[in-house]
mmCIF file of C-alpha atoms and ligand atoms in Angstrom:
data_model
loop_
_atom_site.group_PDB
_atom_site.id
_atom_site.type_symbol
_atom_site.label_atom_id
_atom_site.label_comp_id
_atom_site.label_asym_id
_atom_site.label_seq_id
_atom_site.Cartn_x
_atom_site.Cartn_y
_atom_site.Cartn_z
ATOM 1 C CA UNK A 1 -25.599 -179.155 -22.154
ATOM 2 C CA UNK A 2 -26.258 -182.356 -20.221
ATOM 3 C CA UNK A 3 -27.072 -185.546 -22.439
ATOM 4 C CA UNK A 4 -29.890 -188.048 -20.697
ATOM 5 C CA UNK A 5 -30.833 -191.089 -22.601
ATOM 6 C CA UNK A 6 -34.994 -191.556 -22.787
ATOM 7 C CA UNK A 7 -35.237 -195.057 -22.053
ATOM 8 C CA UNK A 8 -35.028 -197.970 -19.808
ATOM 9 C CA UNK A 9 -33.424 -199.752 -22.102
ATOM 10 C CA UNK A 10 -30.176 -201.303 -19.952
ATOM 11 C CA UNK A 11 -28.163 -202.453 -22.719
ATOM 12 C CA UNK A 12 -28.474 -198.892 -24.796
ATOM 13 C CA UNK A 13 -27.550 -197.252 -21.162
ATOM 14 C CA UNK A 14 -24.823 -199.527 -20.334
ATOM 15 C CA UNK A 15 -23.297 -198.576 -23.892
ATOM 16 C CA UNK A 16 -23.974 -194.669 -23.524
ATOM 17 C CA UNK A 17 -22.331 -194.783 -19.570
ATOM 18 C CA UNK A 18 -19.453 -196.341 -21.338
ATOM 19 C CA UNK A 19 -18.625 -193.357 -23.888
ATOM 20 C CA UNK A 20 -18.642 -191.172 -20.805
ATOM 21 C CA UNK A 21 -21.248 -188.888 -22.265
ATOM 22 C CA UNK A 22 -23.945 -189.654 -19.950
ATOM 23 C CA UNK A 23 -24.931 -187.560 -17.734
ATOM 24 C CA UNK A 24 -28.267 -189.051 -16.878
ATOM 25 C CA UNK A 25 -31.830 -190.834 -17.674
ATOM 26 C CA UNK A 26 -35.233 -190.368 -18.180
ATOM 27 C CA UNK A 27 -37.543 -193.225 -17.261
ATOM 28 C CA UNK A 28 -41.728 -192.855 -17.776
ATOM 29 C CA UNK A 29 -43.928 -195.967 -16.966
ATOM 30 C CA UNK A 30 -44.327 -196.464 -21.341
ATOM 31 C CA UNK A 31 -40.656 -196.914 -21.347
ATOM 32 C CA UNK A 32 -40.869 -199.364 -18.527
ATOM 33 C CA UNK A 33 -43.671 -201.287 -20.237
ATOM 34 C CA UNK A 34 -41.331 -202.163 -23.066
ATOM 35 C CA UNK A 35 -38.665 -203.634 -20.998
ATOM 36 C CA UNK A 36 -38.751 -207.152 -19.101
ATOM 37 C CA UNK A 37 -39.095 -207.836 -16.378
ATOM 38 C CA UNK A 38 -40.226 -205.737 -12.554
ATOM 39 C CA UNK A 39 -40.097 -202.148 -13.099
ATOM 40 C CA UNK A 40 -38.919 -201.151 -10.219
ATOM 41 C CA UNK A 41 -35.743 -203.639 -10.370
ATOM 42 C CA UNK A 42 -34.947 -202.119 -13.505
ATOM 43 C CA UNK A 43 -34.760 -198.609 -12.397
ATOM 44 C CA UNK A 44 -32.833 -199.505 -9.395
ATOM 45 C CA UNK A 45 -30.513 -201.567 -12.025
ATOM 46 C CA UNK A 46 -29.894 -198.312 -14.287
ATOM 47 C CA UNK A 47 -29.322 -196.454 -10.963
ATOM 48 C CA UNK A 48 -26.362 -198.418 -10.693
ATOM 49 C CA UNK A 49 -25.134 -198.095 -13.841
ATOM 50 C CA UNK A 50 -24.644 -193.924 -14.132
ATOM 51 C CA UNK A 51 -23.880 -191.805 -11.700
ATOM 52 C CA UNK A 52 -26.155 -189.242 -12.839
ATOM 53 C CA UNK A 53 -29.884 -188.557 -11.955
ATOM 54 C CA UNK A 54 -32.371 -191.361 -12.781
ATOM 55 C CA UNK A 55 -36.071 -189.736 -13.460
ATOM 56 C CA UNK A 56 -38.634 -192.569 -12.189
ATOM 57 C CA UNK A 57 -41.974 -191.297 -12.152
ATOM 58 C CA UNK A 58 -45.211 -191.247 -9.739
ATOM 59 C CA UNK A 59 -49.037 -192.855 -10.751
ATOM 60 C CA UNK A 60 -50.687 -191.834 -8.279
ATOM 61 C CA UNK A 61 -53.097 -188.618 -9.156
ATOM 62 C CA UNK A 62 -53.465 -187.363 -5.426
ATOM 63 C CA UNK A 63 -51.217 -185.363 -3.517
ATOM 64 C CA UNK A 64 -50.912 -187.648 -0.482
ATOM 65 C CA UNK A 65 -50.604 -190.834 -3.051
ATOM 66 C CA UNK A 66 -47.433 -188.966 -5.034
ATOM 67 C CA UNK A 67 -45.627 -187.901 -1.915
ATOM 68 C CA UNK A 68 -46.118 -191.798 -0.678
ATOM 69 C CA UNK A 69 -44.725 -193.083 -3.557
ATOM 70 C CA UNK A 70 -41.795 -190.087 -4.009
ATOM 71 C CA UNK A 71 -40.405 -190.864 -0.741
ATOM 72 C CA UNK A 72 -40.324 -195.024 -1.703
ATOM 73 C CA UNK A 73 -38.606 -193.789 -5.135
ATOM 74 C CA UNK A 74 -36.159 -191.375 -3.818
ATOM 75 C CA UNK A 75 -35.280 -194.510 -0.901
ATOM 76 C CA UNK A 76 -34.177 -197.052 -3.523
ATOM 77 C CA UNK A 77 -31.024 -194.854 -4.272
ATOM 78 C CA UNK A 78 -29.338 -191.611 -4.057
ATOM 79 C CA UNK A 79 -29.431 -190.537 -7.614
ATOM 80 C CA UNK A 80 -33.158 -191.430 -8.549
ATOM 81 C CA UNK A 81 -35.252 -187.880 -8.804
ATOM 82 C CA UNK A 82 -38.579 -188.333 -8.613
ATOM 83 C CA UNK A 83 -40.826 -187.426 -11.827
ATOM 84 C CA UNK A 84 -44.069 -186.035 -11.224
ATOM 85 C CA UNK A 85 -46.437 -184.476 -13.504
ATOM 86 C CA UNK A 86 -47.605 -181.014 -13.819
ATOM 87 C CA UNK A 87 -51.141 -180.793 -11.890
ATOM 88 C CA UNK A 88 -52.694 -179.135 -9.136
ATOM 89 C CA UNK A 89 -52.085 -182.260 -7.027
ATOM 90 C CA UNK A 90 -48.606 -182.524 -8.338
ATOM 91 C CA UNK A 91 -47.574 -178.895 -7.283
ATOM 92 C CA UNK A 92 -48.565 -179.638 -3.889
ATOM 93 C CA UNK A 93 -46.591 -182.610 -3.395
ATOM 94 C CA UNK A 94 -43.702 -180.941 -5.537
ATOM 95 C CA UNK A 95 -43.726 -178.570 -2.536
ATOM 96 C CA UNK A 96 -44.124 -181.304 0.055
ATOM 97 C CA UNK A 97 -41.041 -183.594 -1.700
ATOM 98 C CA UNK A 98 -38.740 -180.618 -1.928
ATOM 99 C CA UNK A 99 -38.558 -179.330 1.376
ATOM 100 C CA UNK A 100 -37.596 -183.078 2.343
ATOM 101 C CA UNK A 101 -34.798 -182.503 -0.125
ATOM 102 C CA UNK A 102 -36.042 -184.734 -2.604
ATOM 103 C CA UNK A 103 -35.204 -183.565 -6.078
ATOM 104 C CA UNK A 104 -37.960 -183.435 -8.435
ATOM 105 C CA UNK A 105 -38.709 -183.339 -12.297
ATOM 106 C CA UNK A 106 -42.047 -181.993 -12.862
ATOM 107 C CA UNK A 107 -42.863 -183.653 -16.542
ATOM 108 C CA UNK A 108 -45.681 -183.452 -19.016
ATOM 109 C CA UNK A 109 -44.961 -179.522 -19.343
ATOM 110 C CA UNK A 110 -46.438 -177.802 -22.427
ATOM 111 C CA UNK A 111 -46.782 -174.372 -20.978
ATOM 112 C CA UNK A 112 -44.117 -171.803 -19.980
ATOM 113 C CA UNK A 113 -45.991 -170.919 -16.973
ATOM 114 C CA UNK A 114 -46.716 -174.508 -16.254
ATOM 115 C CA UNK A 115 -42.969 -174.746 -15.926
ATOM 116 C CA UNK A 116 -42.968 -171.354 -13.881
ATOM 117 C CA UNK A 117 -45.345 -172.669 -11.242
ATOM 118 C CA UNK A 118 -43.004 -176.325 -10.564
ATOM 119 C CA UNK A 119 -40.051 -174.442 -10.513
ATOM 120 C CA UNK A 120 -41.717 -171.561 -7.854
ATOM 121 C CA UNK A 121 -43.364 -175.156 -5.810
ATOM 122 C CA UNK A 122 -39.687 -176.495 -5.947
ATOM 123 C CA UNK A 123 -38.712 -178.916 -9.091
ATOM 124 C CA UNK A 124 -35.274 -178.850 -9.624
ATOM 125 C CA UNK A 125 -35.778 -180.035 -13.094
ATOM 126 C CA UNK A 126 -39.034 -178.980 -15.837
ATOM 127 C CA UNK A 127 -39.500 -181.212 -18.967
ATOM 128 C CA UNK A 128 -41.064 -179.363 -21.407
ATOM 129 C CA UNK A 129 -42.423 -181.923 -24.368
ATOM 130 C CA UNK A 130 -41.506 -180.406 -27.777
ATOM 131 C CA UNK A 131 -42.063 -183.416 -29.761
ATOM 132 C CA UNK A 132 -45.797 -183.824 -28.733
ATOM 133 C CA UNK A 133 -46.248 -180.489 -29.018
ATOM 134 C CA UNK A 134 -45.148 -180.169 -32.840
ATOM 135 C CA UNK A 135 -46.877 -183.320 -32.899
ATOM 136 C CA UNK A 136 -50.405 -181.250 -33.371
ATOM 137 C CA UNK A 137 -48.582 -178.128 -35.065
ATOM 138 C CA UNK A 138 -47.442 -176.030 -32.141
ATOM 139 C CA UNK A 139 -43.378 -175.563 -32.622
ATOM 140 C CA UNK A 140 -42.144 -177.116 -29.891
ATOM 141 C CA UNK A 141 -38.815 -175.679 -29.523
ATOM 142 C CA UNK A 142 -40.372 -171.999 -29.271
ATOM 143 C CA UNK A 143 -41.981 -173.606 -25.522
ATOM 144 C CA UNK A 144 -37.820 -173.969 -24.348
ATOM 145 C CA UNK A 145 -37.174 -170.317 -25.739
ATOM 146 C CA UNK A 146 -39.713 -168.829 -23.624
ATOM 147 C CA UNK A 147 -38.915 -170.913 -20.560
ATOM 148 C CA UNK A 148 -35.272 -170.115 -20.825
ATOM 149 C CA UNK A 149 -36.303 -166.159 -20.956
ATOM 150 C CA UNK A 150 -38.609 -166.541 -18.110
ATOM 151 C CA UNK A 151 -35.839 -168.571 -15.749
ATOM 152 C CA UNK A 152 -33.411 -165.966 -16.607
ATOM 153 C CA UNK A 153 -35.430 -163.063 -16.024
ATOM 154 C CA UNK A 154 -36.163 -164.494 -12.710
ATOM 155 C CA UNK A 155 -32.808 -166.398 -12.360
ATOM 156 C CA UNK A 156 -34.997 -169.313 -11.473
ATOM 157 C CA UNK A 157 -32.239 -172.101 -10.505
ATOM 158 C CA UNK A 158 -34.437 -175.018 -11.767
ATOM 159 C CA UNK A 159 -32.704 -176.945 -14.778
ATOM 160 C CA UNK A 160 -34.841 -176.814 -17.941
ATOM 161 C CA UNK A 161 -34.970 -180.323 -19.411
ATOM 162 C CA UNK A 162 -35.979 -180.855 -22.604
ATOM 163 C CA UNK A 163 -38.373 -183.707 -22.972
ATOM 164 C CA UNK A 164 -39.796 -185.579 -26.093
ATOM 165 C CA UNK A 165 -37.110 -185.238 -28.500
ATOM 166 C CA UNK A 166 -37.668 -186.726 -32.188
ATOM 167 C CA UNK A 167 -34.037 -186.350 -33.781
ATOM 168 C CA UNK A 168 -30.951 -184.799 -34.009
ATOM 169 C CA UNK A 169 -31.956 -180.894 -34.572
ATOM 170 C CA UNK A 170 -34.229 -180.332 -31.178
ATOM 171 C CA UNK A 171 -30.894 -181.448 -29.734
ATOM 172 C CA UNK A 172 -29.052 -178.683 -31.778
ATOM 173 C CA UNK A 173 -31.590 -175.758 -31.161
ATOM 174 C CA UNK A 174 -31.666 -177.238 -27.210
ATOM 175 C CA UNK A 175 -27.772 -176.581 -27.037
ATOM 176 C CA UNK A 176 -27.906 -173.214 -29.044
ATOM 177 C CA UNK A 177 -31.032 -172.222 -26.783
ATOM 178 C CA UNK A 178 -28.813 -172.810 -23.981
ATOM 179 C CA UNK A 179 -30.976 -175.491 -22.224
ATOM 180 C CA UNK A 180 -29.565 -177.311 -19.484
ATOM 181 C CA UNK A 181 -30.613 -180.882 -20.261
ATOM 182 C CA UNK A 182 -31.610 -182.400 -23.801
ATOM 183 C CA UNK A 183 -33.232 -186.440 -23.053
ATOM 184 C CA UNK A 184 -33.131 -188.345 -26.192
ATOM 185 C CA UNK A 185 -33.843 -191.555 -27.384
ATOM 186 C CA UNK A 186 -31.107 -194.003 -28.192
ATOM 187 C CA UNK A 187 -31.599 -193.456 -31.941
ATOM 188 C CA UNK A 188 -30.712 -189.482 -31.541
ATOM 189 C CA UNK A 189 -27.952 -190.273 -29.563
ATOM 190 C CA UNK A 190 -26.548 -192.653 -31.796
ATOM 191 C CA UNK A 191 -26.953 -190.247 -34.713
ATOM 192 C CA UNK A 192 -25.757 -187.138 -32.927
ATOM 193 C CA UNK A 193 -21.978 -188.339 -33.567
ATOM 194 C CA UNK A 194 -22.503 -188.631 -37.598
ATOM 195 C CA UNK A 195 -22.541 -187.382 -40.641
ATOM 196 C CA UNK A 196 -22.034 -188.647 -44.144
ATOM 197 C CA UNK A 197 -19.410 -185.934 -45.180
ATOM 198 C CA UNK A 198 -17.549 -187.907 -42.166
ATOM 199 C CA UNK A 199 -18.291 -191.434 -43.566
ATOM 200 C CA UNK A 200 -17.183 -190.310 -46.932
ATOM 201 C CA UNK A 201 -13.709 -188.404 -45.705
ATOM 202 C CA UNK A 202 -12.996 -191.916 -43.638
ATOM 203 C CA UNK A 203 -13.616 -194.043 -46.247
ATOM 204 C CA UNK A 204 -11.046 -192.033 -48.255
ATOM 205 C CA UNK A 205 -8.239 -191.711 -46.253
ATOM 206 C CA UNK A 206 -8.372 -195.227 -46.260
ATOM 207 C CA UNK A 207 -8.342 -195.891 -49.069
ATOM 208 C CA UNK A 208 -5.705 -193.434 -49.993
ATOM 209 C CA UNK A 209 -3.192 -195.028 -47.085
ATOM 210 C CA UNK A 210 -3.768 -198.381 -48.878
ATOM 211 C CA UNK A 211 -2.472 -197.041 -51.991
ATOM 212 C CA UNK A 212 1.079 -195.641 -49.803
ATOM 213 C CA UNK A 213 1.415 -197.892 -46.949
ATOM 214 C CA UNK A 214 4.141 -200.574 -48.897
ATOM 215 C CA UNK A 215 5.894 -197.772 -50.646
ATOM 216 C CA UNK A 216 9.702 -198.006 -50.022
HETATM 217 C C1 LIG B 1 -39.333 -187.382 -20.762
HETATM 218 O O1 LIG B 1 -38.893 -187.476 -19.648
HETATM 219 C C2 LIG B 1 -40.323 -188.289 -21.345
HETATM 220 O O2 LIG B 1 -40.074 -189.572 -20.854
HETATM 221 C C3 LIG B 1 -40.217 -188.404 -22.841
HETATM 222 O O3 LIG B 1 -39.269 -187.494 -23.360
HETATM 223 C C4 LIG B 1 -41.498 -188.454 -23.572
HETATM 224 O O4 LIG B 1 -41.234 -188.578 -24.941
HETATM 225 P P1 LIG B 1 -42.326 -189.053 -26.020
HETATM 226 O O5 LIG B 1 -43.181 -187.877 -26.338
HETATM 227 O O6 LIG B 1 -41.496 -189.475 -27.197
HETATM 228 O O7 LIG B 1 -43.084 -190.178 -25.396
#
């Protein structure tokens, strides 16, 4: 399973790129609001630092409007993939984008036929949100299972995303659901690599070497 960061953050992306367990990031225009500085700057910045996809997403609400500002998106570099959310409108210029070869992320999925339709118009990727969605008591992760079945019974090439993530166990059920992509925020990712049984066992080896390391 692909790790994505959700932010916009360039300092928590710069440090994630360095691991080398990257693999992409998920931008939305509330991320960018908490960042400094010209939006569009900073996604071109982060689209320097990984080589994987950068998600920067439309505002417009109109077909014609999200195709406009898709193609000014997908000039500013190679690896951005244009993000635009699940709506009438947005099907059409899914369609329209992806026959230009423009890869697409169709986001703000909460249905498993929503993600159906954007896959059938052309999205290469479908965020499904599971967070929001157990947000108001509707298990979240039970929207990827269903997706998943659907894309296999179809073998539906489009990568299922998952969007929205809260902490470290959507992450685990993503990867034993088979998803393709889990975007987290830094937090998750930070905790994904811990565990107190590990801080514990450390702290004791240590402390055990201390007591042999001068021994003759
Ligand atoms: C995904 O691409 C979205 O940016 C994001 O996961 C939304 O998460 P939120 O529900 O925490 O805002």
């Amino acid at each position: 399973m692909k790790f994505f960061l959700d932010t916009a953050h360039v300092p928590h992306i710069r440090e994630a790129a360095e691991l080398g367990l990257l693999d992409g990031v998920t931008t939305n225009p509330s991320l960018l609001s908490k960042e400094e500085g010209e939006p569009r700057e900073l996604v071109r910045e982060i689209a320097k630092l990984v080589e994987g996809p950068i998600s920067a997403e439309v505002v417009t609400l109109d077909a014609e409007g999200m195709v406009r500002e898709g193609l000014e998106w997908a000039k500013m570099a190679s690896n951005i993939v244009v993000k635009i959310p699940m709506s009438i409108e947005g099907l059409k210029a899914i369609r329209t984008l992806s026959k230009q070869d423009i890869k697409i992320n169709c986001t703000l999925i909460f249905s498993p036929i929503q993600a159906l339709m954007a896959a059938k118009a052309g999205a290469s990727m479908v965020s499904p949100f599971v967070g929001r969605l157990d947000d108001i008591q509707i298990p979240g992760m039970e929207l990827i299972q269903q997706i998943l079945e659907i894309f296999a019974n179809y073998e539906v090439g489009t990568e299922l995303l998952v969007a929205s993530i809260r902490h470290p166990l959507h992450v685990l059920e993503a990867a034993r659901m088979g998803a393709d992509i889990a975007t987290m925020p830094w937090a998750v990712f930070q905790s994904l690599a811990k565990h107190p049984l590990t801080d514990i066992g450390i702290e004791r080896f240590l402390a055990d070497w201390e007591k042999v390391k001068n021994r003759p």
